[in-house]
Short mmCIF file of N, CA and C in Angstrom, two decimals:
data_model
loop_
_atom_site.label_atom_id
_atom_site.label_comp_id
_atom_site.label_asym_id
_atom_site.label_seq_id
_atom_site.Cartn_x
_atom_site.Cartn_y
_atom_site.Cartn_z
N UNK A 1 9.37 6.37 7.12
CA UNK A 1 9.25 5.33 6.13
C UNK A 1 8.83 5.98 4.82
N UNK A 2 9.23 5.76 3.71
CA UNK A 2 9.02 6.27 2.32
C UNK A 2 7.52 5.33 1.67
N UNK A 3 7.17 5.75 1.58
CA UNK A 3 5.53 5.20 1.11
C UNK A 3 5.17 5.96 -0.22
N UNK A 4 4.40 4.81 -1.00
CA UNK A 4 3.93 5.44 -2.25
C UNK A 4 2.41 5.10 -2.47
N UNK A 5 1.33 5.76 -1.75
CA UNK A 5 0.08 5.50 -2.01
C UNK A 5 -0.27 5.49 -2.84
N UNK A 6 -1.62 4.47 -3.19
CA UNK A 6 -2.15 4.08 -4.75
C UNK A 6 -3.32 5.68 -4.81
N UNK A 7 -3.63 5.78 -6.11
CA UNK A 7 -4.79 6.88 -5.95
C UNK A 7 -5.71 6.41 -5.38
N UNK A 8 -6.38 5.16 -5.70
CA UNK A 8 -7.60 4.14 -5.38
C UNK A 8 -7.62 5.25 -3.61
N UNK A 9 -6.83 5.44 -2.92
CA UNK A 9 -7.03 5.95 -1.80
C UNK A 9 -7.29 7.54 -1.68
N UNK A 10 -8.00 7.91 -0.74
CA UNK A 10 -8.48 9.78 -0.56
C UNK A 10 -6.64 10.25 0.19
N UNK A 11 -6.95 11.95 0.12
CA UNK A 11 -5.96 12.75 0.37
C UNK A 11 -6.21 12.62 1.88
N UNK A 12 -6.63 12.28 2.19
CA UNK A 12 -7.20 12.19 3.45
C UNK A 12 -6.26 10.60 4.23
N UNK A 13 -5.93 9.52 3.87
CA UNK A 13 -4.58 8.56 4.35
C UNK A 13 -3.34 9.39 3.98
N UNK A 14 -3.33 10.05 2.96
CA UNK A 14 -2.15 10.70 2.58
C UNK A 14 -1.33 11.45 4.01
N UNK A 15 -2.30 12.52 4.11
CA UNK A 15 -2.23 13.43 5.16
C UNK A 15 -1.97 12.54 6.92
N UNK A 16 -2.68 11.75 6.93
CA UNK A 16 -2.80 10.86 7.81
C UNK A 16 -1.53 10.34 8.17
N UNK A 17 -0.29 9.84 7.05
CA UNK A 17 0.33 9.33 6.87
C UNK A 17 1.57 10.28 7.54
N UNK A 18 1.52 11.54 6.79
CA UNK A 18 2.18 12.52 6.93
C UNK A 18 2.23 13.15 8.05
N UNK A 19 1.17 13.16 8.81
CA UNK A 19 1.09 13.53 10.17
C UNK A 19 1.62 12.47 11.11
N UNK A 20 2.15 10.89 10.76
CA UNK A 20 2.57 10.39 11.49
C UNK A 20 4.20 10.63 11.27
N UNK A 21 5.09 10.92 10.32
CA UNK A 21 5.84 11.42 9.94
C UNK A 21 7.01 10.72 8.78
N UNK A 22 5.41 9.86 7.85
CA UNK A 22 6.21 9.24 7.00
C UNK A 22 6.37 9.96 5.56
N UNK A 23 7.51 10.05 4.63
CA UNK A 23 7.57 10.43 3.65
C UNK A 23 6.09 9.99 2.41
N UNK A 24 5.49 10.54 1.94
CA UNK A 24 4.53 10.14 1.54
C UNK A 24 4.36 10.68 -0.34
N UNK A 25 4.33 9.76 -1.01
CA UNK A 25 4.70 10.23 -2.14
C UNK A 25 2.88 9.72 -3.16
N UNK A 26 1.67 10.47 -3.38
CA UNK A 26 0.40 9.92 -3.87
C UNK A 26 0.32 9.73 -5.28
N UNK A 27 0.28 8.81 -5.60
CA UNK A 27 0.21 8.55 -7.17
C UNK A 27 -0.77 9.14 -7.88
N UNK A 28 -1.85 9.28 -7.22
CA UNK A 28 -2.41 10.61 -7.87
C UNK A 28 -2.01 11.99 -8.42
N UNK A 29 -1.14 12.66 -7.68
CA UNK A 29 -0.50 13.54 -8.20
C UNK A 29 1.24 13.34 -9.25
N UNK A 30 1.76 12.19 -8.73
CA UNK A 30 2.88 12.02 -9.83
C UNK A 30 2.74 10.75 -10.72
N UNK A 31 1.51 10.22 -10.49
CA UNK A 31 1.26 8.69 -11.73
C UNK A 31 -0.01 8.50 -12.43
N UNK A 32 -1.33 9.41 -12.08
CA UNK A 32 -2.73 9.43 -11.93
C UNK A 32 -2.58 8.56 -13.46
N UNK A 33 -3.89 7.58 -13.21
CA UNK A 33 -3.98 6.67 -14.46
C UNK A 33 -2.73 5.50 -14.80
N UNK A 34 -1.56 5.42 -13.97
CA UNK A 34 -0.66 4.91 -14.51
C UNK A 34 -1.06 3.33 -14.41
N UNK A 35 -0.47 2.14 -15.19
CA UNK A 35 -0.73 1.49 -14.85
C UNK A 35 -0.08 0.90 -13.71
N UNK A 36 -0.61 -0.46 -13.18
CA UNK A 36 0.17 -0.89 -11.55
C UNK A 36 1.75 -0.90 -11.89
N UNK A 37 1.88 -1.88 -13.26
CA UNK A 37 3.67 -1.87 -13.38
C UNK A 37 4.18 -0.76 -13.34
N UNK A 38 3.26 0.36 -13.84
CA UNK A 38 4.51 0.93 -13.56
C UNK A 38 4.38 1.99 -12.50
N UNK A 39 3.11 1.93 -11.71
CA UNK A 39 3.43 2.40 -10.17
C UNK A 39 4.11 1.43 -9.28
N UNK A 40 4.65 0.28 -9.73
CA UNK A 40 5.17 -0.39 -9.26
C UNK A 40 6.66 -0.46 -9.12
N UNK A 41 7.27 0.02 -10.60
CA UNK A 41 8.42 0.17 -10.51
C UNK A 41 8.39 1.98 -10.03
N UNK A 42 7.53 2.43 -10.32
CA UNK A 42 8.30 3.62 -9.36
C UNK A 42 8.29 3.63 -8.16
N UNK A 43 7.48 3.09 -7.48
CA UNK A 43 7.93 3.19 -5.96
C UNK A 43 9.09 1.89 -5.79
N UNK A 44 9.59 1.01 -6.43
CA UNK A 44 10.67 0.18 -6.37
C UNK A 44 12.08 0.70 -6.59
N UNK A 45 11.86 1.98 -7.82
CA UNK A 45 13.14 2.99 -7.82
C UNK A 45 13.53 4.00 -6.61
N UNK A 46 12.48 4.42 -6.27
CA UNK A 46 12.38 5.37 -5.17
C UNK A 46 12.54 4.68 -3.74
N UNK A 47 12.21 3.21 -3.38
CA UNK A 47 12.59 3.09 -2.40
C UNK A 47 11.74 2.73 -1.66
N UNK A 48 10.39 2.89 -1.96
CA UNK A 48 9.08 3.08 -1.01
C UNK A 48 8.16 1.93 -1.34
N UNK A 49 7.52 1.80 -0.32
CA UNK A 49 6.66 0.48 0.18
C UNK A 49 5.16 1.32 -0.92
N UNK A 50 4.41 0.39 -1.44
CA UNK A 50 3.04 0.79 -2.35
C UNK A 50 2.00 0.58 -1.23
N UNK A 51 0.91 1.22 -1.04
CA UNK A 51 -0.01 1.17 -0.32
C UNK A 51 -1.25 1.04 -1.24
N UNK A 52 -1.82 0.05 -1.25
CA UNK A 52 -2.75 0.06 -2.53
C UNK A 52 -4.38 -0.96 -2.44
N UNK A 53 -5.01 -0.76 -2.92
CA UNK A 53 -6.16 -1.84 -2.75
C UNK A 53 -6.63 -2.88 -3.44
N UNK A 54 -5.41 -2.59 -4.66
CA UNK A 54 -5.62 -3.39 -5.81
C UNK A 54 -4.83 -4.84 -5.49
N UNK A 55 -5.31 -6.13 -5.38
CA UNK A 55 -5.22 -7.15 -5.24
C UNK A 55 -4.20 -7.53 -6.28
N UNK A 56 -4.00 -6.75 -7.56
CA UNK A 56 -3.44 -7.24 -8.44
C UNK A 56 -1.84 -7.26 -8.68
N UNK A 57 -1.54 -6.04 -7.41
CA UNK A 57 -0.08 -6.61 -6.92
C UNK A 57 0.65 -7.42 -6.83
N UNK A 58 -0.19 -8.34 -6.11
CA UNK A 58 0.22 -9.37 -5.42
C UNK A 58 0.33 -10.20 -6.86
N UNK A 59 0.04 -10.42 -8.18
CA UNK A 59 -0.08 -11.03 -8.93
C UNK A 59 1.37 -10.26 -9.59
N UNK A 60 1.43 -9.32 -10.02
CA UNK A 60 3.05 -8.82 -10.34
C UNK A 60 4.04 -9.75 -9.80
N UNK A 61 3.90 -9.71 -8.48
CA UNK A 61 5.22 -10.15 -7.69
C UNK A 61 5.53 -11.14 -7.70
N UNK A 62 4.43 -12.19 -7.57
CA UNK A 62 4.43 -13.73 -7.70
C UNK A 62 4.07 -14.06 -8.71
N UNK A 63 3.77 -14.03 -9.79
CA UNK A 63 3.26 -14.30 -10.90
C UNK A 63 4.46 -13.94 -12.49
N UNK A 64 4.71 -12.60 -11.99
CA UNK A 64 5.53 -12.13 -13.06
C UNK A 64 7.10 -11.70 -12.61
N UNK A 65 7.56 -11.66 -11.38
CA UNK A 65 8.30 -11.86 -10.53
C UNK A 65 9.01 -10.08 -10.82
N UNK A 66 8.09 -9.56 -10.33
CA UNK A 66 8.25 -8.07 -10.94
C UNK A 66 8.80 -7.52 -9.00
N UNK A 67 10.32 -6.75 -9.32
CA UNK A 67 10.47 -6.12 -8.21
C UNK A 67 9.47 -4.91 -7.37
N UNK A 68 9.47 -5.45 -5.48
CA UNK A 68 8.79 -4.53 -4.79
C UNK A 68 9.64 -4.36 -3.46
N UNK A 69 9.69 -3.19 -2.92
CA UNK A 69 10.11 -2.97 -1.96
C UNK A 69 9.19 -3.77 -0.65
N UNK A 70 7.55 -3.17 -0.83
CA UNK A 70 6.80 -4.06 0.04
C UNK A 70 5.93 -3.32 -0.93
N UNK A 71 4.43 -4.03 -0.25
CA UNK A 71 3.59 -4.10 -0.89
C UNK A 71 2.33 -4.08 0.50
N UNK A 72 1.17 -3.07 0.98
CA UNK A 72 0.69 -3.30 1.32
C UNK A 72 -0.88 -2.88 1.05
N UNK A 73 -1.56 -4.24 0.83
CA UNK A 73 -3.14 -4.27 0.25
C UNK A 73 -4.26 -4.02 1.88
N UNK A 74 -5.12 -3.23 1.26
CA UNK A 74 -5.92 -2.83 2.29
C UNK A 74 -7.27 -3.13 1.71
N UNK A 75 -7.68 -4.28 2.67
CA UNK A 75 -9.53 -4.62 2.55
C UNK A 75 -10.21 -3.24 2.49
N UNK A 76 -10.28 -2.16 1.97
CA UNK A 76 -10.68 -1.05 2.60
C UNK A 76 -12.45 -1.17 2.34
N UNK A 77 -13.16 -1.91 1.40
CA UNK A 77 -14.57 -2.14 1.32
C UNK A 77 -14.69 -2.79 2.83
N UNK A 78 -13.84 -3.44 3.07
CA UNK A 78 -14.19 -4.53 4.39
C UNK A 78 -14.38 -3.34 6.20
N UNK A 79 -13.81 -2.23 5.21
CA UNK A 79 -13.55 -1.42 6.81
C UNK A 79 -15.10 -0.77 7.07
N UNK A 80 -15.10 -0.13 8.23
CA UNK A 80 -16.55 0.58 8.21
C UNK A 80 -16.34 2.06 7.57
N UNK A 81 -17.16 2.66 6.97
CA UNK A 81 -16.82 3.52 6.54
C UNK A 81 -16.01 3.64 4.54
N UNK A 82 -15.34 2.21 4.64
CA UNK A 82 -14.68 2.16 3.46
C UNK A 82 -13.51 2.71 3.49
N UNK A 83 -12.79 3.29 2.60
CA UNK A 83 -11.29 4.14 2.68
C UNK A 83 -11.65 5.06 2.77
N UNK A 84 -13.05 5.65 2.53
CA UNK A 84 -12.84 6.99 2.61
C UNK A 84 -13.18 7.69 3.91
N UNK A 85 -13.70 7.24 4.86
CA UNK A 85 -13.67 7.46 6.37
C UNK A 85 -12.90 6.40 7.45
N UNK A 86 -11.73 5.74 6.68
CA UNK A 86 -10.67 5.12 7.89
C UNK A 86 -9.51 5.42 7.32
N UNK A 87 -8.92 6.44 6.91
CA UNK A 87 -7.73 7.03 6.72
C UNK A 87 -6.76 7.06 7.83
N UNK A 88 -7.66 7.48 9.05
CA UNK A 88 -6.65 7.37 10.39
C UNK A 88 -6.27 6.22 11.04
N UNK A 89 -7.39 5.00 10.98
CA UNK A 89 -7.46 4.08 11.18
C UNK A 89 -6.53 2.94 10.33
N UNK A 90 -6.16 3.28 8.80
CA UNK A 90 -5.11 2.84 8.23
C UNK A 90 -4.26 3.07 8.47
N UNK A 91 -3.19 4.26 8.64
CA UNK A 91 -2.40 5.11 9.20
C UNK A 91 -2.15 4.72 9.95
N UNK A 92 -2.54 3.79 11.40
CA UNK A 92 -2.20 3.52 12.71
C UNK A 92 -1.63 1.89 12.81
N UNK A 93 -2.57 1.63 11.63
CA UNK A 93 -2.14 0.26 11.24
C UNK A 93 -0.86 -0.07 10.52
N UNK A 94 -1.02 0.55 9.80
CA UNK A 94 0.85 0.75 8.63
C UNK A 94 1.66 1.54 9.89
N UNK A 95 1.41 2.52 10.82
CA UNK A 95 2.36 2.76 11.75
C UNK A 95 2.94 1.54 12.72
N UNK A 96 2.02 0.74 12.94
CA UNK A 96 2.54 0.11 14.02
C UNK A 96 3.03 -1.14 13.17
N UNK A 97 3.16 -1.36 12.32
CA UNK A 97 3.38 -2.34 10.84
C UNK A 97 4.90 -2.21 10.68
N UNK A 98 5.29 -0.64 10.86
CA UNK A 98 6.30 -0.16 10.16
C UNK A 98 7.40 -0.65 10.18
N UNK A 99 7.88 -1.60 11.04
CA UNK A 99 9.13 -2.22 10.74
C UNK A 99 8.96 -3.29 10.12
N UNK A 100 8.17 -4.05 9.71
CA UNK A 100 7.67 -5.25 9.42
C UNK A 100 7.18 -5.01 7.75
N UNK A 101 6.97 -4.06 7.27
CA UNK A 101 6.46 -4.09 5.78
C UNK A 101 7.68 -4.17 5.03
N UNK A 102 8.63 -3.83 5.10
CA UNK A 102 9.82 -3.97 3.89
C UNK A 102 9.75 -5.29 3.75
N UNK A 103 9.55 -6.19 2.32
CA UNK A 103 10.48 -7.36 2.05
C UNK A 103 9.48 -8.00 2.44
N UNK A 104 8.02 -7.43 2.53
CA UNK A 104 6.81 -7.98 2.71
C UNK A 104 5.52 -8.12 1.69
N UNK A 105 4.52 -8.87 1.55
CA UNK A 105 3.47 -7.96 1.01
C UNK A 105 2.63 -8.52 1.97
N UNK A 106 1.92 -7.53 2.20
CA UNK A 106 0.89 -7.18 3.82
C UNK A 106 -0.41 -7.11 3.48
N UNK A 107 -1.51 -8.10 3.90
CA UNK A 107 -2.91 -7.57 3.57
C UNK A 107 -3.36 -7.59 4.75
N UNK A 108 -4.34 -6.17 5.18
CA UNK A 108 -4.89 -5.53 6.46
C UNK A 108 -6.06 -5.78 6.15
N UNK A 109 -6.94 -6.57 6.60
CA UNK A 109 -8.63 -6.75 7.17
C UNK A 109 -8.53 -6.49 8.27
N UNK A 110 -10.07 -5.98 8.50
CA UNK A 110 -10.34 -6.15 10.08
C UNK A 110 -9.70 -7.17 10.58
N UNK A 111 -9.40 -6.80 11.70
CA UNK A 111 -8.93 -7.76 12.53
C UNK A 111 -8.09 -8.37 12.38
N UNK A 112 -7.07 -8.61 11.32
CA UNK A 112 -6.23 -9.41 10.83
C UNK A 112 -5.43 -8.80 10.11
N UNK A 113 -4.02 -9.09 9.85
CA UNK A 113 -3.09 -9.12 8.98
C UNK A 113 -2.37 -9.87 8.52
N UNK A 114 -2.11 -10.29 7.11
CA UNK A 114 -1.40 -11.50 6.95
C UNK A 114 0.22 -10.86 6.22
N UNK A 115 0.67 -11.54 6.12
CA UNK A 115 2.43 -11.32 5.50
C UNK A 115 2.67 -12.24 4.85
N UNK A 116 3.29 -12.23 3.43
CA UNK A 116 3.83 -13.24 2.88
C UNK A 116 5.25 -12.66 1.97
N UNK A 117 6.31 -13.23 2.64
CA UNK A 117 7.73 -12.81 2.24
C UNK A 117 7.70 -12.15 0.55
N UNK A 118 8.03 -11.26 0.23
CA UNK A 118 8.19 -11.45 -1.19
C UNK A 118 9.41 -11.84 -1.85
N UNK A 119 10.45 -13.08 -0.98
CA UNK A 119 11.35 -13.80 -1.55
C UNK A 119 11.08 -14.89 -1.58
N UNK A 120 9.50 -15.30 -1.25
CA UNK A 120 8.99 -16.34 -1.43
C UNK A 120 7.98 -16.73 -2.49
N UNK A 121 8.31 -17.06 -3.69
CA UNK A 121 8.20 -16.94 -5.44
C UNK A 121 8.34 -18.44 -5.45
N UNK A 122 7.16 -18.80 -5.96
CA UNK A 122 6.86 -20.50 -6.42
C UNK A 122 7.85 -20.31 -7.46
#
């Protein structure tokens, strides 16, 4: 799966990601500082689902009706540890996700995941 992690996340999901054997592209190293639009349209050119924590996605898509491949938001304050000690624990979650995130936007809490189509635009 082609994935474009937000920086907001450690090298540490990156790797995680990569060891499960998804293409993994970190905006830290090709967007650092960019704003969301336009980490947004680059992972929409490229192909790849955004992995991100910023809530404000979800406001692009439905709000400004800005193209996404998928979109998936991670409670990561909500996890134990935070993002920066459940990297593997995200990773397992977006793995077993993986057919299901395209044409999605996905928010992961404990215990829960919700989906809401992103061809579904009030």
């Amino acid at each position: 799966m082609l994935l474009l992690v937000d920086e907001c996340f450690p090298e540490r999901l990156v790797r995680a990601l990569e060891h499960r054997g998804h293409d993994v592209t970190w905006a830290t190293l090709v967007c650092r500082s960019a704003i969301d639009e336009s980490v947004l349209s680059l992972a929409t050119t490229e192909g790849r689902i955004v992995i991100t924590e910023d809530r404000d996605f979800g406001t692009l898509i439905y709000r400004y009706g800005l193209a996404a491949v998928g979109v998936v938001i991670v409670h990561g304050s909500e996890l134990p540890g935070g993002i920066t000690e459940s990297g593997d624990q995200i990773a397992d979650q977006i793995d077993t996700l993986k057919d299901s995130l395209a044409g999605f936007l996905t928010t992961l809490e404990p215990g829960r995941v919700r989906q809401r189509s992103l061809g579904a635009r009030p």
